[in-house]
Coordinates of N, CA and C and ligand atoms in Angstrom, one line a residue:
M1 N 0.8 -1.2 0.0 CA 0.0 0.0 0.0 C 0.9 1.3 0.0
E2 N 0.3 2.2 -0.6 CA 1.1 3.5 -0.7 C 1.3 4.2 0.6
Q3 N 2.5 4.7 0.7 CA 2.8 5.5 1.9 C 2.2 6.9 1.7
A4 N 1.7 7.4 2.8 CA 1.0 8.7 2.6 C 1.5 9.7 3.6
R5 N 1.7 10.9 3.1 CA 2.0 12.0 4.0 C 0.7 12.8 4.1
L6 N 0.4 13.2 5.3 CA -0.9 13.9 5.5 C -0.8 15.4 5.6
R7 N -1.7 16.0 5.0 CA -1.9 17.4 5.2 C -3.4 17.5 5.5
V8 N -3.7 18.0 6.7 CA -5.1 18.0 7.1 C -5.5 19.4 7.5
A9 N -6.7 19.7 7.1 CA -7.2 21.0 7.3 C -7.6 21.1 8.8
H10 N -7.6 22.3 9.3 CA -8.0 22.6 10.7 C -9.5 22.2 10.9
R11 N -9.8 21.6 12.0 CA -11.2 21.3 12.2 C -11.6 21.7 13.6
K12 N -12.9 21.9 13.7 CA -13.5 22.2 15.0 C -13.5 21.0 16.0
T13 N -13.5 21.3 17.2 CA -13.5 20.3 18.2 C -14.9 19.7 18.2
Q14 N -15.0 18.3 18.3 CA -16.2 17.6 18.4 C -17.1 18.0 19.6
Q15 N -18.3 18.2 19.4 CA -19.2 18.5 20.5 C -20.3 17.4 20.6
F16 N -20.6 17.1 21.9 CA -21.7 16.2 22.1 C -22.7 16.8 23.0
T17 N -24.0 16.5 22.8 CA -25.0 17.0 23.6 C -25.1 16.2 24.9
R18 N -25.8 16.9 25.9 CA -26.0 16.2 27.2 C -26.8 14.9 27.0
I19 N -27.7 15.0 26.1 CA -28.6 13.8 25.9 C -27.7 12.6 25.4
Q20 N -26.9 12.9 24.4 CA -26.0 11.9 23.9 C -25.1 11.3 25.0
I21 N -24.5 12.2 25.8 CA -23.6 11.8 26.9 C -24.4 10.8 27.8
S22 N -25.7 11.2 28.1 CA -26.4 10.5 29.1 C -26.7 9.1 28.6
K23 N -26.6 8.8 27.3 CA -26.9 7.5 26.7 C -25.6 6.6 26.7
L24 N -24.5 7.1 27.0 CA -23.3 6.3 26.9 C -23.3 5.1 27.7
P25 N -23.8 5.1 29.0 CA -23.8 3.9 29.8 C -24.5 2.7 29.2
R26 N -25.3 2.9 28.2 CA -26.0 1.7 27.6 C -25.1 1.0 26.7
L27 N -24.0 1.6 26.3 CA -23.0 0.9 25.4 C -22.3 -0.2 26.1
M28 N -22.1 -1.3 25.4 CA -21.6 -2.5 26.1 C -20.2 -2.9 25.5
E29 N -19.7 -3.9 26.2 CA -18.4 -4.5 25.8 C -18.6 -5.4 24.6
M30 N -18.9 -4.7 23.5 CA -19.1 -5.5 22.2 C -18.8 -4.5 21.0
M31 N -18.7 -5.1 19.8 CA -18.5 -4.3 18.7 C -19.8 -3.9 18.0
Y32 N -19.9 -2.7 17.6 CA -21.1 -2.1 17.0 C -20.8 -1.7 15.6
R33 N -21.7 -1.8 14.7 CA -21.6 -1.1 13.4 C -21.9 0.4 13.7
P34 N -21.4 1.3 12.8 CA -21.6 2.7 13.0 C -23.1 3.0 13.1
S35 N -24.0 2.3 12.3 CA -25.4 2.6 12.4 C -26.0 2.2 13.8
E36 N -25.4 1.2 14.4 CA -25.9 0.7 15.7 C -25.5 1.7 16.8
I37 N -24.3 2.1 16.7 CA -23.8 3.2 17.7 C -24.7 4.4 17.6
A38 N -25.0 4.7 16.3 CA -25.8 5.9 16.1 C -27.2 5.8 16.7
E39 N -27.7 4.6 16.6 CA -29.1 4.4 17.1 C -29.0 4.4 18.6
E40 N -28.0 3.9 19.2 CA -27.9 3.9 20.7 C -27.8 5.3 21.3
I41 N -27.1 6.1 20.7 CA -27.0 7.5 21.3 C -27.8 8.5 20.6
G42 N -28.6 8.1 19.6 CA -29.6 9.1 19.1 C -29.0 10.1 18.1
V43 N -28.1 9.6 17.2 CA -27.7 10.4 16.1 C -27.8 9.6 14.8
T44 N -27.6 10.3 13.7 CA -27.7 9.5 12.4 C -26.4 8.7 12.2
A45 N -26.5 7.7 11.4 CA -25.3 6.9 11.0 C -24.3 7.8 10.3
E46 N -24.8 8.7 9.5 CA -24.0 9.6 8.8 C -23.1 10.5 9.8
T47 N -23.7 10.9 10.9 CA -22.9 11.6 11.9 C -21.7 10.8 12.4
V48 N -21.9 9.5 12.6 CA -20.9 8.7 13.0 C -19.7 8.6 12.0
T49 N -20.1 8.3 10.7 CA -19.1 8.0 9.7 C -18.5 9.3 9.2
R50 N -19.3 10.4 9.1 CA -18.7 11.6 8.5 C -18.2 12.6 9.5
N51 N -18.6 12.4 10.8 CA -18.2 13.4 11.8 C -17.3 12.7 12.9
Y52 N -17.8 11.7 13.5 CA -17.1 11.1 14.6 C -15.8 10.4 14.2
L53 N -15.8 9.6 13.1 CA -14.6 8.9 12.7 C -13.5 9.9 12.3
P54 N -13.8 10.9 11.5 CA -12.7 11.9 11.2 C -12.3 12.7 12.4
N55 N -13.0 12.7 13.4 CA -12.6 13.4 14.6 C -11.9 12.5 15.6
G56 N -11.6 11.3 15.2 CA -10.7 10.5 16.1 C -11.4 9.4 16.8
C57 N -12.7 9.2 16.5 CA -13.4 8.0 17.2 C -12.6 6.7 16.9
P58 N -12.4 5.9 17.9 CA -11.7 4.7 17.7 C -12.5 3.6 17.0
F59 N -11.9 2.9 16.1 CA -12.7 1.9 15.3 C -11.7 0.8 14.8
E60 N -12.3 -0.3 14.3 CA -11.5 -1.3 13.6 C -12.2 -1.6 12.3
R61 N -11.4 -2.2 11.4 CA -12.1 -2.6 10.1 C -11.8 -4.1 10.0
D62 N -12.8 -4.8 9.5 CA -12.6 -6.3 9.3 C -12.1 -6.5 7.9
K63 N -12.0 -7.8 7.6 CA -11.4 -8.2 6.3 C -12.2 -7.7 5.1
N64 N -13.5 -7.6 5.4 CA -14.4 -7.1 4.3 C -14.5 -5.6 4.2
G65 N -13.8 -5.0 5.1 CA -13.8 -3.5 5.0 C -14.9 -2.9 5.9
N66 N -15.6 -3.7 6.6 CA -16.7 -3.1 7.4 C -16.0 -2.4 8.7
I67 N -16.6 -1.3 9.0 CA -16.2 -0.6 10.2 C -16.9 -1.1 11.4
W68 N -16.1 -1.3 12.5 CA -16.7 -1.7 13.8 C -16.2 -0.8 14.9
I69 N -17.1 -0.5 15.8 CA -16.7 0.4 16.9 C -17.0 -0.3 18.2
H70 N -16.0 -0.3 19.1 CA -16.1 -1.0 20.3 C -16.9 -0.1 21.3
G71 N -18.0 -0.6 21.9 CA -18.9 0.2 22.6 C -18.2 1.0 23.8
L72 N -17.4 0.2 24.6 CA -16.8 0.9 25.7 C -15.7 1.9 25.3
S73 N -15.0 1.5 24.3 CA -14.0 2.4 23.8 C -14.6 3.7 23.2
F74 N -15.7 3.5 22.6 CA -16.4 4.7 22.0 C -16.8 5.6 23.2
A75 N -17.4 5.0 24.2 CA -17.9 5.8 25.4 C -16.7 6.5 26.0
A76 N -15.6 5.8 26.1 CA -14.4 6.4 26.8 C -13.9 7.6 25.9
W77 N -13.9 7.4 24.6 CA -13.5 8.5 23.7 C -14.4 9.7 23.8
V78 N -15.7 9.5 23.8 CA -16.6 10.6 24.0 C -16.4 11.4 25.3
R79 N -16.2 10.6 26.4 CA -16.0 11.2 27.7 C -14.7 12.0 27.7
S80 N -13.7 11.4 27.1 CA -12.4 12.1 27.1 C -12.4 13.4 26.3
V81 N -13.1 13.3 25.2 CA -13.3 14.5 24.3 C -14.0 15.6 25.1
Q82 N -15.0 15.2 25.8 CA -15.8 16.1 26.6 C -15.0 16.7 27.8
A83 N -14.4 15.8 28.5 CA -13.8 16.2 29.8 C -12.5 16.9 29.6
Q84 N -11.7 16.5 28.7 CA -10.3 17.0 28.6 C -9.9 17.1 27.2
R85 N -10.0 18.2 26.6 CA -9.7 18.2 25.1 C -8.3 17.8 24.8
K86 N -7.4 18.2 25.6 CA -6.0 17.9 25.3 C -5.7 16.4 25.3
Q87 N -6.3 15.7 26.2 CA -6.0 14.3 26.3 C -6.9 13.5 25.3
G88 N -8.1 13.9 25.2 CA -9.1 13.1 24.4 C -9.0 13.3 23.0
R89 N -8.7 14.5 22.6 CA -8.8 14.8 21.2 C -7.5 14.3 20.5
L90 N -7.7 13.7 19.4 CA -6.5 13.3 18.6 C -6.0 14.4 17.8
E91 N -4.7 14.6 18.0 CA -4.0 15.6 17.1 C -3.8 14.9 15.8
D92 N -3.5 15.7 14.8 CA -3.1 15.1 13.5 C -1.8 14.3 13.7
G93 N -1.8 13.2 13.1 CA -0.6 12.3 13.3 C -0.7 11.4 14.5
Q94 N -1.9 11.4 15.2 CA -2.1 10.5 16.3 C -3.3 9.5 15.9
A95 N -3.3 8.4 16.6 CA -4.4 7.5 16.5 C -4.8 7.0 17.9
W96 N -6.0 6.5 18.0 CA -6.4 5.9 19.3 C -6.0 4.5 19.4
C97 N -5.2 4.1 20.4 CA -4.8 2.6 20.6 C -5.9 2.0 21.5
L98 N -6.5 1.0 21.0 CA -7.6 0.3 21.7 C -7.0 -0.4 22.9
R99 N -5.8 -0.9 22.8 CA -5.2 -1.7 23.9 C -4.7 -0.7 25.0
C100 N -3.9 0.3 24.6 CA -3.4 1.3 25.5 C -4.5 2.2 26.1
E101 N -5.6 2.3 25.3 CA -6.7 3.2 25.7 C -6.3 4.6 25.8
K102 N -5.5 5.0 24.8 CA -5.1 6.4 24.8 C -4.6 6.8 23.3
A103 N -4.5 8.1 23.1 CA -4.0 8.6 21.8 C -2.5 8.3 21.8
V104 N -2.0 7.7 20.7 CA -0.6 7.4 20.5 C -0.2 8.0 19.1
P105 N 1.1 8.1 18.9 CA 1.6 8.6 17.6 C 1.3 7.6 16.5
L106 N 0.9 8.1 15.4 CA 0.7 7.3 14.2 C 1.8 7.6 13.2
D107 N 2.9 6.7 13.4 CA 4.1 6.9 12.5 C 4.0 6.2 11.2
K108 N 4.5 6.7 10.2 CA 4.5 6.0 8.9 C 3.1 5.4 8.5
P109 N 2.1 6.2 8.6 CA 0.8 5.6 8.3 C 0.6 5.1 6.9
K110 N -0.1 4.0 6.7 CA -0.3 3.5 5.4 C -1.8 3.8 5.0
L111 N -2.0 4.2 3.8 CA -3.4 4.4 3.4 C -4.1 3.0 3.2
R112 N -5.2 2.8 3.9 CA -5.8 1.5 3.9 C -7.1 1.5 3.1
F113 N -7.7 2.7 3.1 CA -9.1 2.8 2.5 C -9.4 4.2 2.2
K114 N -10.0 4.3 1.0 CA -10.3 5.7 0.6 C -11.8 5.6 0.1
G115 N -12.7 6.1 0.8 CA -14.1 6.1 0.4 C -14.5 7.5 0.0
R116 N -15.8 7.6 -0.2 CA -16.4 8.9 -0.6 C -16.2 9.9 0.5
Y117 N -16.4 9.5 1.7 CA -16.4 10.4 2.9 C -15.3 10.3 3.8
V118 N -14.7 9.1 3.8 CA -13.7 8.8 4.9 C -12.5 8.2 4.2
V119 N -11.3 8.6 4.7 CA -10.1 8.0 4.3 C -9.5 7.4 5.6
I120 N -9.0 6.2 5.5 CA -8.5 5.5 6.7 C -7.0 5.1 6.6
F121 N -6.3 5.5 7.6 CA -4.8 5.2 7.6 C -4.6 4.2 8.7
Q122 N -3.6 3.3 8.6 CA -3.3 2.4 9.6 C -1.8 2.4 9.9
G123 N -1.5 2.2 11.2 CA -0.1 2.1 11.6 C 0.0 1.2 12.8
K124 N 1.1 1.3 13.5 CA 1.3 0.4 14.6 C 1.6 1.2 15.9
C125 N 1.1 0.8 17.0 CA 1.3 1.5 18.2 C 2.8 1.2 18.7
D126 N 3.5 2.3 19.0 CA 4.9 2.2 19.4 C 5.0 1.4 20.7
A127 N 4.0 1.6 21.6 CA 4.1 1.1 22.9 C 3.7 -0.4 23.0
C128 N 2.7 -0.8 22.3 CA 2.2 -2.2 22.4 C 2.2 -3.0 21.1
G129 N 2.4 -2.3 20.0 CA 2.5 -3.1 18.8 C 1.2 -3.4 18.1
S130 N 0.1 -2.9 18.7 CA -1.2 -3.1 18.1 C -1.4 -2.3 16.8
K131 N -2.2 -2.8 15.9 CA -2.6 -2.0 14.8 C -3.5 -0.9 15.3
I132 N -3.2 0.3 14.7 CA -4.1 1.5 15.1 C -4.6 2.1 13.8
N133 N -5.8 2.5 13.9 CA -6.5 3.1 12.7 C -6.8 4.6 13.0
R134 N -6.7 5.4 11.9 CA -7.1 6.7 12.0 C -7.9 7.1 10.8
A135 N -9.0 7.7 11.0 CA -9.9 8.1 9.9 C -9.8 9.7 9.7
Y136 N -9.9 10.1 8.5 CA -10.1 11.5 8.3 C -11.2 11.7 7.3
A137 N -11.8 12.9 7.3 CA -12.8 13.2 6.3 C -12.1 13.2 4.9
A138 N -12.7 12.6 3.9 CA -12.0 12.5 2.6 C -11.8 13.9 2.1
S139 N -12.6 14.8 2.4 CA -12.4 16.2 1.8 C -11.2 16.9 2.4
E140 N -10.7 16.4 3.5 CA -9.6 17.1 4.2 C -8.2 16.6 3.9
V141 N -8.2 15.4 3.3 CA -6.9 14.8 3.1 C -6.4 14.9 1.7
K142 N -5.1 15.4 1.6 CA -4.5 15.4 0.3 C -3.2 14.5 0.3
N143 N -3.1 13.6 -0.6 CA -1.8 12.9 -0.6 C -0.8 13.6 -1.5
D144 N 0.4 13.6 -1.0 CA 1.5 14.2 -1.8 C 2.0 13.2 -2.8
Ligands
ZN201 ZN1 -0.9 0.5 22.3

Protein backbone atom coordinates (compact mmCIF):
# COMPACT_ATOMS: atom_id res chain seq x y z
CA MET A 1 0.00 0.00 0.00
CA GLU A 2 1.11 3.47 -0.71
CA GLN A 3 2.84 5.49 1.94
CA ALA A 4 0.99 8.67 2.58
CA ARG A 5 1.95 11.97 3.98
CA LEU A 6 -0.87 13.86 5.52
CA ARG A 7 -1.95 17.37 5.24
CA VAL A 8 -5.10 17.96 7.13
CA ALA A 9 -7.23 21.02 7.35
CA HIS A 10 -8.02 22.58 10.70
CA ARG A 11 -11.24 21.32 12.17
CA LYS A 12 -13.50 22.24 15.03
CA THR A 13 -13.54 20.27 18.23
CA GLN A 14 -16.23 17.63 18.37
CA GLN A 15 -19.22 18.54 20.50
CA PHE A 16 -21.66 16.17 22.11
CA THR A 17 -25.03 17.02 23.61
CA ARG A 18 -25.96 16.21 27.17
CA ILE A 19 -28.57 13.76 25.90
CA GLN A 20 -25.98 11.88 23.88
CA ILE A 21 -23.64 11.75 26.88
CA SER A 22 -26.44 10.46 29.09
CA LYS A 23 -26.88 7.49 26.74
CA LEU A 24 -23.27 6.34 26.89
CA PRO A 25 -23.77 3.91 29.81
CA ARG A 26 -26.00 1.74 27.63
CA LEU A 27 -23.05 0.90 25.37
CA MET A 28 -21.60 -2.51 26.08
CA GLU A 29 -18.41 -4.53 25.83
CA MET A 30 -19.06 -5.47 22.20
CA MET A 31 -18.49 -4.32 18.65
CA TYR A 32 -21.08 -2.13 17.00
CA ARG A 33 -21.64 -1.08 13.44
CA PRO A 34 -21.65 2.70 12.97
CA SER A 35 -25.43 2.60 12.41
CA GLU A 36 -25.91 0.71 15.69
CA ILE A 37 -23.81 3.15 17.70
CA ALA A 38 -25.80 5.93 16.05
CA GLU A 39 -29.07 4.39 17.12
CA GLU A 40 -27.90 3.86 20.70
CA ILE A 41 -26.97 7.46 21.27
CA GLY A 42 -29.57 9.06 19.05
CA VAL A 43 -27.65 10.44 16.09
CA THR A 44 -27.67 9.50 12.43
CA ALA A 45 -25.29 6.89 11.02
CA GLU A 46 -23.97 9.64 8.81
CA THR A 47 -22.93 11.61 11.89
CA VAL A 48 -20.85 8.67 13.03
CA THR A 49 -19.08 8.04 9.74
CA ARG A 50 -18.74 11.58 8.50
CA ASN A 51 -18.20 13.36 11.79
CA TYR A 52 -17.07 11.08 14.63
CA LEU A 53 -14.62 8.93 12.68
CA PRO A 54 -12.74 11.88 11.17
CA ASN A 55 -12.64 13.41 14.65
CA GLY A 56 -10.71 10.51 16.09
CA CYS A 57 -13.39 8.04 17.16
CA PRO A 58 -11.67 4.66 17.73
CA PHE A 59 -12.69 1.87 15.35
CA GLU A 60 -11.54 -1.29 13.61
CA ARG A 61 -12.06 -2.63 10.12
CA ASP A 62 -12.62 -6.28 9.33
CA LYS A 63 -11.40 -8.18 6.27
CA ASN A 64 -14.42 -7.14 4.28
CA GLY A 65 -13.81 -3.50 5.00
CA ASN A 66 -16.67 -3.09 7.45
CA ILE A 67 -16.15 -0.58 10.21
CA TRP A 68 -16.69 -1.73 13.80
CA ILE A 69 -16.75 0.40 16.90
CA HIS A 70 -16.13 -1.02 20.35
CA GLY A 71 -18.88 0.22 22.65
CA LEU A 72 -16.80 0.89 25.75
CA SER A 73 -13.96 2.44 23.79
CA PHE A 74 -16.41 4.72 22.04
CA ALA A 75 -17.87 5.80 25.37
CA ALA A 76 -14.38 6.40 26.76
CA TRP A 77 -13.47 8.45 23.72
CA VAL A 78 -16.60 10.62 23.95
CA ARG A 79 -16.00 11.22 27.66
CA SER A 80 -12.39 12.11 27.13
CA VAL A 81 -13.26 14.49 24.31
CA GLN A 82 -15.79 16.13 26.57
CA ALA A 83 -13.78 16.17 29.77
CA GLN A 84 -10.32 17.04 28.62
CA ARG A 85 -9.75 18.23 25.12
CA LYS A 86 -5.98 17.93 25.35
CA GLN A 87 -6.03 14.25 26.25
CA GLY A 88 -9.08 13.06 24.44
CA ARG A 89 -8.78 14.84 21.19
CA LEU A 90 -6.54 13.29 18.64
CA GLU A 91 -4.01 15.59 17.12
CA ASP A 92 -3.09 15.15 13.50
CA GLY A 93 -0.59 12.32 13.33
CA GLN A 94 -2.12 10.47 16.28
CA ALA A 95 -4.45 7.51 16.48
CA TRP A 96 -6.35 5.92 19.32
CA CYS A 97 -4.83 2.64 20.56
CA LEU A 98 -7.59 0.32 21.73
CA ARG A 99 -5.20 -1.67 23.91
CA CYS A 100 -3.38 1.25 25.55
CA GLU A 101 -6.69 3.17 25.70
CA LYS A 102 -5.12 6.43 24.75
CA ALA A 103 -3.96 8.56 21.85
CA VAL A 104 -0.59 7.43 20.47
CA PRO A 105 1.60 8.63 17.59
CA LEU A 106 0.67 7.29 14.17
CA ASP A 107 4.06 6.94 12.52
CA LYS A 108 4.48 6.04 8.86
CA PRO A 109 0.75 5.62 8.29
CA LYS A 110 -0.35 3.53 5.35
CA LEU A 111 -3.41 4.37 3.35
CA ARG A 112 -5.82 1.47 3.86
CA PHE A 113 -9.07 2.75 2.54
CA LYS A 114 -10.35 5.66 0.57
CA GLY A 115 -14.08 6.12 0.39
CA ARG A 116 -16.37 8.90 -0.61
CA TYR A 117 -16.44 10.43 2.86
CA VAL A 118 -13.73 8.79 4.87
CA VAL A 119 -10.06 8.00 4.35
CA ILE A 120 -8.49 5.47 6.70
CA PHE A 121 -4.84 5.16 7.62
CA GLN A 122 -3.29 2.35 9.59
CA GLY A 123 -0.09 2.12 11.61
CA LYS A 124 1.33 0.38 14.63
CA CYS A 125 1.32 1.51 18.25
CA ASP A 126 4.88 2.15 19.41
CA ALA A 127 4.07 1.07 22.93
CA CYS A 128 2.23 -2.23 22.45
CA GLY A 129 2.52 -3.07 18.75
CA SER A 130 -1.23 -3.15 18.12
CA LYS A 131 -2.61 -2.01 14.79
CA ILE A 132 -4.06 1.46 15.07
CA ASN A 133 -6.48 3.11 12.69
CA ARG A 134 -7.12 6.75 12.04
CA ALA A 135 -9.85 8.15 9.86
CA TYR A 136 -10.05 11.54 8.26
CA ALA A 137 -12.78 13.18 6.27
CA ALA A 138 -12.05 12.53 2.62
CA SER A 139 -12.44 16.20 1.84
CA GLU A 140 -9.61 17.09 4.23
CA VAL A 141 -6.86 14.78 3.09
CA LYS A 142 -4.49 15.38 0.25
CA ASN A 143 -1.83 12.87 -0.63
CA ASP A 144 1.49 14.18 -1.76
ZN1 LIG B 1 -0.87 0.54 22.25
